[in-house]
Short mmCIF file of C-alpha atoms in Angstrom, two decimals:
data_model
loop_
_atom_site.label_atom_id
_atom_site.label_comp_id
_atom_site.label_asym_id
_atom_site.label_seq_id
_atom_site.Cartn_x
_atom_site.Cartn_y
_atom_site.Cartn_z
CA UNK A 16 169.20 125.45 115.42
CA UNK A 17 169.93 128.95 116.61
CA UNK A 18 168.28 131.45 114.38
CA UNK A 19 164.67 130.75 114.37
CA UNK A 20 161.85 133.04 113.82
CA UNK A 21 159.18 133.28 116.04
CA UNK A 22 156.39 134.86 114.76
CA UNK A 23 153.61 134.11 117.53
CA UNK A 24 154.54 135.58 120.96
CA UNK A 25 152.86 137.49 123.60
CA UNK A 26 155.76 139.50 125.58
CA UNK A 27 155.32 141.88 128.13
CA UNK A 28 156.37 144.15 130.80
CA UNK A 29 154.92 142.97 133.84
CA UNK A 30 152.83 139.62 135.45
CA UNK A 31 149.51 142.02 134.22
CA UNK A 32 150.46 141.24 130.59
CA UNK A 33 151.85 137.75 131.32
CA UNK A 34 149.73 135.20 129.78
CA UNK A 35 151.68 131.83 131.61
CA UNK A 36 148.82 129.74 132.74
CA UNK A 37 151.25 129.09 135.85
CA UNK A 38 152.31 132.59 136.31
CA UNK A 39 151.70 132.67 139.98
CA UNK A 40 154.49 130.07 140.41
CA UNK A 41 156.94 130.40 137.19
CA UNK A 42 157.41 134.05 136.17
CA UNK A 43 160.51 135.32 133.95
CA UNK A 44 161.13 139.10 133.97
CA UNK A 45 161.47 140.31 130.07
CA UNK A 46 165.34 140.11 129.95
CA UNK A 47 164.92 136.35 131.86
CA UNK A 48 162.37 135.60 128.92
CA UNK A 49 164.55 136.87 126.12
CA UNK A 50 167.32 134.02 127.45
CA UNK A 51 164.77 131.60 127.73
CA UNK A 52 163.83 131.80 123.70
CA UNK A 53 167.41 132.20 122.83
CA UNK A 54 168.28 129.26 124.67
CA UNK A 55 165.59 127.35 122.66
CA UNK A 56 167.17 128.52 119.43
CA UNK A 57 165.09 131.77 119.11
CA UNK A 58 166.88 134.85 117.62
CA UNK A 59 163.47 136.85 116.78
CA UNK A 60 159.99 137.10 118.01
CA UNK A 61 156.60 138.46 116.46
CA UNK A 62 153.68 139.54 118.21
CA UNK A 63 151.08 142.06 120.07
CA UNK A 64 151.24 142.32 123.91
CA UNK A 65 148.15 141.44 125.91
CA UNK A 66 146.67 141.97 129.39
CA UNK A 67 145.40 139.40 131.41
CA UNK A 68 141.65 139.75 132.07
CA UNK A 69 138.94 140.60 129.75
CA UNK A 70 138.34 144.05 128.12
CA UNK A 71 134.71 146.42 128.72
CA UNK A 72 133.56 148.72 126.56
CA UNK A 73 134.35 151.63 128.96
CA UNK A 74 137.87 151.53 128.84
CA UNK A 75 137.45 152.70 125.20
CA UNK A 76 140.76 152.42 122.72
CA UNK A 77 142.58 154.21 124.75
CA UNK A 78 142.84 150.64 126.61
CA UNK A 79 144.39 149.00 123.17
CA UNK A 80 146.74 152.38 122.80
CA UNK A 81 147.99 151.63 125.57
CA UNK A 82 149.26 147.92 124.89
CA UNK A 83 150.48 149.10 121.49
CA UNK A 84 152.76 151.53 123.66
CA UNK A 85 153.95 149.05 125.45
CA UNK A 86 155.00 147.01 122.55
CA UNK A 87 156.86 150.24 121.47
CA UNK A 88 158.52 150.02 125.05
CA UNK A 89 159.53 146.65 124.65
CA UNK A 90 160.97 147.18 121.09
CA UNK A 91 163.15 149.74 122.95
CA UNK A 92 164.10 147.08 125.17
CA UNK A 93 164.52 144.42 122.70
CA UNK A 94 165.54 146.43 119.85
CA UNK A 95 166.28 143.96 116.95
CA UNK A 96 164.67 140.99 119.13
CA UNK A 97 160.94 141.66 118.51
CA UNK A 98 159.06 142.75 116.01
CA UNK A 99 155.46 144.41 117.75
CA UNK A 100 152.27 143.78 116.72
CA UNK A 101 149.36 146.10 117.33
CA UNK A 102 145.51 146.27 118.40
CA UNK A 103 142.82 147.62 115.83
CA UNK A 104 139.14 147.37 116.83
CA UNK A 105 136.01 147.41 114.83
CA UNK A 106 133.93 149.34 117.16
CA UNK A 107 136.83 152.41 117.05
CA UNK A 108 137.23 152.64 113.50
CA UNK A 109 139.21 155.99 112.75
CA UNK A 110 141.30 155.20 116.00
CA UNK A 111 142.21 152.17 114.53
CA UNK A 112 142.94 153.84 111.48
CA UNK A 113 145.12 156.35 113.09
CA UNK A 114 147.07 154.20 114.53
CA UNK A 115 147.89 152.06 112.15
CA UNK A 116 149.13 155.31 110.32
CA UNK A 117 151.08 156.32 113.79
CA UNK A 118 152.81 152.67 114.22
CA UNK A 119 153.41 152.82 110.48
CA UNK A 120 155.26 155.91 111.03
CA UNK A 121 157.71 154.12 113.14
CA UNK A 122 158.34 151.18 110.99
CA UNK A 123 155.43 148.73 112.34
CA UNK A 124 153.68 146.46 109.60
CA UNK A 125 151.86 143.67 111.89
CA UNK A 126 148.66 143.82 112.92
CA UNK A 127 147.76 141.01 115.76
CA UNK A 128 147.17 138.91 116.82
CA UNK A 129 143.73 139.69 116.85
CA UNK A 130 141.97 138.16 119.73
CA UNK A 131 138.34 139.21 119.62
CA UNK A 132 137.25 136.97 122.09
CA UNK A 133 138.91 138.54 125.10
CA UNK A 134 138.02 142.29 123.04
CA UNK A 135 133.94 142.38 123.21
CA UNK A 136 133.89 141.63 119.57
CA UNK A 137 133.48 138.22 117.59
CA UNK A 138 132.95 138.89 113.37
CA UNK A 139 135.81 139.02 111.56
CA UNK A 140 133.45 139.88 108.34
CA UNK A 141 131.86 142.66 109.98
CA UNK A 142 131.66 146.76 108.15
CA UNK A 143 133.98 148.10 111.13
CA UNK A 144 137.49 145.50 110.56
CA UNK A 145 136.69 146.11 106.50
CA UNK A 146 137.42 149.72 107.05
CA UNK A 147 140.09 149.45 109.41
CA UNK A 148 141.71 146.39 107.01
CA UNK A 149 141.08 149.23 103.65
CA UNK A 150 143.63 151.27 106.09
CA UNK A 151 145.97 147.92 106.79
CA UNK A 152 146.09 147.35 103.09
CA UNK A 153 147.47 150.94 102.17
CA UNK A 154 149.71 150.81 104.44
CA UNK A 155 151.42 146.95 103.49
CA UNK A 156 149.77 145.54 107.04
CA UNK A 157 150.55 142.28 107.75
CA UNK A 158 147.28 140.77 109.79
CA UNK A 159 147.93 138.01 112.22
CA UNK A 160 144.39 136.62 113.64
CA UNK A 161 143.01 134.03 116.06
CA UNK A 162 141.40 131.36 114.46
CA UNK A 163 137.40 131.72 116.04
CA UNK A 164 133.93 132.60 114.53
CA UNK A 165 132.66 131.19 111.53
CA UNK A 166 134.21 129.75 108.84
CA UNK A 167 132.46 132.24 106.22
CA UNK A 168 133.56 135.14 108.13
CA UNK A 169 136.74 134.11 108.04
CA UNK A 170 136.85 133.78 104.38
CA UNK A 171 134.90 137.23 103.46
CA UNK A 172 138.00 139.07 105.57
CA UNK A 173 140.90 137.08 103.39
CA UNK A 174 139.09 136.96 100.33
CA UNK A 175 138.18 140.85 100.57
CA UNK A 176 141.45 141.86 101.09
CA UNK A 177 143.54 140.47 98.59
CA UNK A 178 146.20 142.46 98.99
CA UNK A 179 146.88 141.98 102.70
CA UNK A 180 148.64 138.76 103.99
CA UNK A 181 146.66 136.77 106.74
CA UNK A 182 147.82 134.63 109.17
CA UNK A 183 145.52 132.25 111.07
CA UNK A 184 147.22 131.49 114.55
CA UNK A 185 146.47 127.71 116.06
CA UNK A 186 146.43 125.26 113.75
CA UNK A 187 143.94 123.62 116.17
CA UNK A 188 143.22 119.81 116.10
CA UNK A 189 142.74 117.79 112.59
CA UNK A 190 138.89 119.44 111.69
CA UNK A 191 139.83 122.92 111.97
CA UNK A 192 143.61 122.24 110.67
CA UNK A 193 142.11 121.09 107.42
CA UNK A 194 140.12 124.14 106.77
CA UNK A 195 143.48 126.07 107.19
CA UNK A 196 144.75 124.10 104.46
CA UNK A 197 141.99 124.57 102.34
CA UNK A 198 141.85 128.09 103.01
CA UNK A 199 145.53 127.88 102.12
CA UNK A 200 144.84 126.10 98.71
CA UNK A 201 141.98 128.60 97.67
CA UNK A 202 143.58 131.70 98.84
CA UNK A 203 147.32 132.95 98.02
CA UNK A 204 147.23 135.16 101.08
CA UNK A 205 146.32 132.62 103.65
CA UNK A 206 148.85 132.02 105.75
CA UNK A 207 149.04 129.45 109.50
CA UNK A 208 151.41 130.09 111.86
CA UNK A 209 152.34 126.65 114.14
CA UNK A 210 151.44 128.31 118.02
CA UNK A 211 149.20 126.84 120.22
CA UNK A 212 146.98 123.44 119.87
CA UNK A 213 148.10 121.29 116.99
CA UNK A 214 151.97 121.02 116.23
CA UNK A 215 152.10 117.91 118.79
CA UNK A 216 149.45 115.95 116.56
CA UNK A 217 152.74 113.93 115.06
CA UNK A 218 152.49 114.27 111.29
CA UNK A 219 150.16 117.39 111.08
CA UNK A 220 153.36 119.44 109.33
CA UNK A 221 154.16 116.56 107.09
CA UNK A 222 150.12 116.38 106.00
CA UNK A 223 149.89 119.92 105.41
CA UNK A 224 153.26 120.49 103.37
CA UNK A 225 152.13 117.59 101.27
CA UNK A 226 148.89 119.54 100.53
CA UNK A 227 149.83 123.18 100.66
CA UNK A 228 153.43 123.08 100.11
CA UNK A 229 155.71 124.92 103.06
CA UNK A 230 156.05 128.66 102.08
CA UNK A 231 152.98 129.91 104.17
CA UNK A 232 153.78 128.29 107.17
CA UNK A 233 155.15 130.22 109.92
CA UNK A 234 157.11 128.60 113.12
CA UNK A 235 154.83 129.93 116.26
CA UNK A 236 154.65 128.98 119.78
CA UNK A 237 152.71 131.46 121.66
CA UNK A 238 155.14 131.94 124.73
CA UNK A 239 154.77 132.23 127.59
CA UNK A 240 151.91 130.04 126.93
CA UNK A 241 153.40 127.33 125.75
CA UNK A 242 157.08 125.75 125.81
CA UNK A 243 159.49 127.04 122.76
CA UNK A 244 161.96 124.28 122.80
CA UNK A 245 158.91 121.47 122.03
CA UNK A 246 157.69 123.52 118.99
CA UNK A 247 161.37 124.12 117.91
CA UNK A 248 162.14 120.15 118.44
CA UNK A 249 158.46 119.00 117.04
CA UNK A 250 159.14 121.05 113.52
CA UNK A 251 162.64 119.19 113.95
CA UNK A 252 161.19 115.95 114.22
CA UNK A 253 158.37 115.95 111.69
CA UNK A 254 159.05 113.89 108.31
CA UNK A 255 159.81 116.63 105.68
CA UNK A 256 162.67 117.84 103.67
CA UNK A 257 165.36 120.10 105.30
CA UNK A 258 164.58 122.69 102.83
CA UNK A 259 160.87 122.96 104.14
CA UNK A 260 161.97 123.23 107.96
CA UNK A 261 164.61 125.67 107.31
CA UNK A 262 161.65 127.72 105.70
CA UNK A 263 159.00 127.24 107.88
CA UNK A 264 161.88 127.90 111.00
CA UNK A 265 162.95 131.05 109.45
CA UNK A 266 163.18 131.47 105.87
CA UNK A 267 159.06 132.36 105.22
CA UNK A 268 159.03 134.29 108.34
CA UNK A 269 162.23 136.56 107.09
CA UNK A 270 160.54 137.02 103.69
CA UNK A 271 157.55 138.23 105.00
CA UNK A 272 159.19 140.55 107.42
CA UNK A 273 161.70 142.34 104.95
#
């Protein structure tokens, strides 16, 4: 399996925007990192760089600009490898909305993943993202978001945006993976991607193909968080068709990229 999609990934310059929980003792330098996914069968990666720590208010956007560059950095560095993601918050609405239109400009569509909790900011229905996601619709944004906050608030964002694709990160463990698949059955734009807590609940995949079919899933792991090579072998392993791993590998993942 050599040409999976990985649409979940933090990657990063330096140890500050290294998110390895063991990053004191196991650090890879970007080009080590690269190797390391390849190895696992990873041709592509997804995702918005973060810095360890937690953001304040006084470091303004000018703090989330400044990750976005560095996603444009590492693009350079990676060129086809890695597809960035970028920051948008609700508190710096027509920043947000400028940059969408700036990273649009140089062929960026993904927004995320959004991770509020570490950003001083915790509704996902609230007036400010509704703006900023009016922008991220024009422009074709794809929105990937961590799964937090209320279950309503949740809903209000994907069911007032139609038009813009949404996909939950984490499927989590069986409660909150069942209200991704019923988000997924009530909504057309819901989609999960595999990262983090919940692929190594054996039989989770099979469960939620069964209920809402395999084109919205999306293979994840959230390096350098987590291990590739068990999230590549535990899709692998899991009791569906070869048609629906193929897809959820790399097929839904290309289709929503192109």
């Amino acid at each position: 399996m050599e040409n999976v999609i990985d649409f979940h990934v933090h990657p990063y310059l330096s140890q500050t925007e290294c998110l390895g929980m063991y990053r004191e003792s196991f650090y890879l330098d970007p080009m080590e990192a690269r190797r390391d996914l390849e190895e696992s069968g990873i041709m592509h990666i997804c995702g918005s760089v973060i810095e360890n720590g937690t953001y304040t208010s006084d470091r303004g956007f000018e703090y989330f600009r400044e990750l976005n560059r560095k996603a444009l950095k590492l693009q350079e560095i990676y060129g086809g490898f890695y597809t960035p993601g970028i920051h948008v918050h609700p508190d710096y609405v027509k920043e947000s909305c400028d940059e969408i239109e700036y990273m649009h400009g140089r062929g960026v569509r993904l927004i995320g993943e959004l991770v509020p909790y570490s950003h001083g900011w915790n509704d996902y229905s609230c007036r400010g993202l509704a703006e900023i996601l009016d922008t991220a619709e024009q422009y074709g944004m794809i929105v990937s978001y961590h799964t937090m906050g209320e279950d309503r608030q949740i809903e209000d964002m994907i069911a007032g945006h139609p038009g813009i694709i949404f996909v939950a990160a984490h499927p989590g463990q069986k409660g909150d993976f069942l209200k991704h698949i019923d988000r997924m059955k009530r909504y057309e734009n819901a989609w999960l991607d595999l990262s983090g807590t919940g692929l190594f609940r054996y039989g989770m995949l099979v469960h939620g193909v069964n209920e809402a079919g395999f084109e919205r899933f999306l293979f994840g792991t959230d390096y350098p968080i987590c291990n590739p090579r068990m999230y590549v072998q535990a899709v692998l392993q899991e009791h569906i068709s070869d048609e629906a791993k193929e897809c959820i590998l790399w097929g839904n993942a290309r289709r929503l990229l192109e």
